[in-house]
Tab-separated table of C-alpha atoms in Angstrom:
chain	number	residue	atom	x	y	z
A	1	MET	CA	0.000	0.000	0.000
A	2	GLN	CA	1.241	3.465	-0.912
A	3	ASP	CA	2.116	5.981	1.807
A	4	PRO	CA	-0.822	8.498	2.049
A	5	SER	CA	1.530	11.494	2.139
A	6	THR	CA	2.964	10.619	-1.288
A	7	ARG	CA	-0.425	9.724	-2.771
A	8	SER	CA	-1.726	13.245	-2.212
A	9	ILE	CA	1.042	15.100	-4.060
A	10	LEU	CA	0.254	16.261	-7.587
A	11	PRO	CA	2.437	18.134	-10.066
A	12	VAL	CA	1.514	21.780	-10.523
A	13	ASP	CA	0.805	23.513	-13.826
A	14	THR	CA	3.542	26.083	-13.192
A	15	GLU	CA	2.972	27.852	-16.527
A	16	HIS	CA	-0.609	28.609	-15.499
A	17	LEU	CA	0.467	29.771	-12.034
A	18	GLN	CA	3.323	31.919	-13.371
A	19	THR	CA	0.805	33.710	-15.599
A	20	HIS	CA	-1.342	34.649	-12.595
A	21	PHE	CA	1.236	34.679	-9.759
A	22	PRO	CA	4.626	35.513	-11.306
A	23	GLY	CA	7.625	34.498	-9.223
A	24	ILE	CA	5.867	32.636	-6.411
A	25	ALA	CA	4.973	29.321	-8.013
A	26	ASP	CA	8.461	27.953	-8.662
A	27	GLY	CA	8.857	24.376	-7.442
A	28	LEU	CA	5.432	24.105	-5.825
A	29	VAL	CA	3.399	20.914	-5.535
A	30	LEU	CA	-0.254	20.584	-4.653
A	31	ARG	CA	-0.895	18.730	-1.419
A	32	ARG	CA	-4.455	17.552	-1.809
A	33	ALA	CA	-6.557	17.011	1.254
A	34	PRO	CA	-10.101	15.837	1.829
A	35	ALA	CA	-12.320	18.635	0.535
A	36	VAL	CA	-13.039	21.193	3.264
A	37	PRO	CA	-16.327	23.142	2.925
A	38	LEU	CA	-15.946	26.912	2.521
A	39	LEU	CA	-17.977	29.989	3.329
A	40	LEU	CA	-17.410	32.794	0.830
A	41	GLU	CA	-17.464	36.574	0.950
A	42	PHE	CA	-17.820	38.554	-2.271
A	43	GLN	CA	-17.225	42.238	-3.033
A	44	ASN	CA	-18.468	43.624	-6.347
A	45	SER	CA	-18.948	40.084	-7.744
A	46	SER	CA	-15.334	39.157	-6.935
A	47	LEU	CA	-14.247	36.605	-4.365
A	48	ALA	CA	-12.924	38.636	-1.419
A	49	ALA	CA	-12.545	36.113	1.414
A	50	ILE	CA	-13.017	32.466	2.354
A	51	ASN	CA	-13.729	30.855	5.707
A	52	TYR	CA	-12.716	27.345	6.663
A	53	GLY	CA	-12.045	25.843	10.044
A	54	GLY	CA	-13.651	28.881	11.657
A	55	GLN	CA	-11.069	31.351	10.300
A	56	TRP	CA	-11.456	34.031	7.633
A	57	HIS	CA	-8.786	34.420	4.952
A	58	ASN	CA	-8.623	37.360	2.547
A	59	VAL	CA	-8.271	36.486	-1.126
A	60	LYS	CA	-5.405	38.596	-2.477
A	61	ALA	CA	-5.623	37.168	-6.013
A	62	CYS	CA	-7.547	34.425	-7.788
A	63	THR	CA	-7.278	32.810	-11.210
A	64	ILE	CA	-10.094	32.475	-13.692
A	65	PRO	CA	-11.802	29.072	-13.418
A	66	GLU	CA	-10.401	25.938	-14.979
A	67	ARG	CA	-13.121	23.405	-15.744
A	68	LEU	CA	-12.739	19.652	-15.946
A	69	SER	CA	-15.412	17.020	-16.252
A	70	GLY	CA	-15.585	13.409	-17.316
A	71	LEU	CA	-17.261	13.086	-20.716
A	72	TRP	CA	-17.580	16.872	-20.836
A	73	TRP	CA	-19.037	16.665	-24.328
A	74	GLU	CA	-22.055	14.714	-22.986
A	75	THR	CA	-22.747	16.372	-19.633
A	76	PRO	CA	-22.476	19.904	-18.291
A	77	VAL	CA	-19.355	21.001	-16.452
A	78	GLN	CA	-19.499	19.745	-12.874
A	79	HIS	CA	-16.522	21.478	-11.233
A	80	SER	CA	-14.496	24.657	-11.621
A	81	TYR	CA	-11.012	24.924	-10.133
A	82	TYR	CA	-9.378	28.142	-8.960
A	83	THR	CA	-5.913	28.873	-7.631
A	84	ALA	CA	-6.044	31.610	-5.007
A	85	LEU	CA	-3.463	33.527	-3.012
A	86	ILE	CA	-4.904	33.932	0.486
A	87	SER	CA	-3.807	35.471	3.761
A	88	ASP	CA	-5.141	35.292	7.289
A	89	ARG	CA	-7.586	38.179	7.762
A	90	TYR	CA	-6.004	39.280	11.036
A	91	THR	CA	-2.325	38.605	10.299
A	92	PRO	CA	-2.076	39.140	6.514
A	93	ASP	CA	1.684	39.693	6.437
A	94	THR	CA	2.616	36.499	8.292
A	95	ASP	CA	0.335	33.879	6.755
A	96	THR	CA	0.123	34.003	2.948
A	97	ARG	CA	-0.328	30.834	0.910
A	98	LEU	CA	-1.517	29.455	-2.404
A	99	VAL	CA	-4.558	27.146	-2.317
A	100	LEU	CA	-6.818	25.212	-4.668
A	101	LEU	CA	-10.521	26.138	-4.507
A	102	ILE	CA	-13.161	23.863	-6.026
A	103	ARG	CA	-16.655	24.915	-7.020
A	104	ASP	CA	-19.140	22.055	-7.403
A	105	HIS	CA	-21.784	23.362	-9.809
A	106	SER	CA	-24.215	20.489	-9.312
A	107	ALA	CA	-24.356	20.949	-5.507
A	108	ASN	CA	-23.692	24.719	-5.614
A	109	THR	CA	-20.904	24.366	-3.017
A	110	TRP	CA	-17.283	25.446	-2.648
A	111	HIS	CA	-14.415	23.480	-1.073
A	112	LEU	CA	-10.766	23.899	-0.270
A	113	GLY	CA	-9.057	21.174	-2.292
A	114	GLY	CA	-5.487	21.541	-1.067
A	115	ASN	CA	-2.477	23.745	-0.401
A	116	PHE	CA	0.529	24.410	-2.603
A	117	ASP	CA	3.868	23.815	-0.866
């Protein structure tokens, strides 16, 4: 059986990240975790903050959605994936990180899908 810590590491599309977050995506890998439900805060139709684990995090930057779906030509898109640069709302200069956000269109929910290390 494979070690769970190695099973959850995925390569990162660094070209995509460099387009949206120049200079900070070098050598990063996505550490996927069980999806964590999110609460969202919007300002002027833009994602401004997320809440998970009882803590608010400001969204400093967010990519446009990437959409993947099995047999996408037969069924509507089920998920959109975003890469977001977030910081703790109360200590924004000490806790900044890159995360994967997942929007499930069929359930109309959002989840934190993992952190980039």
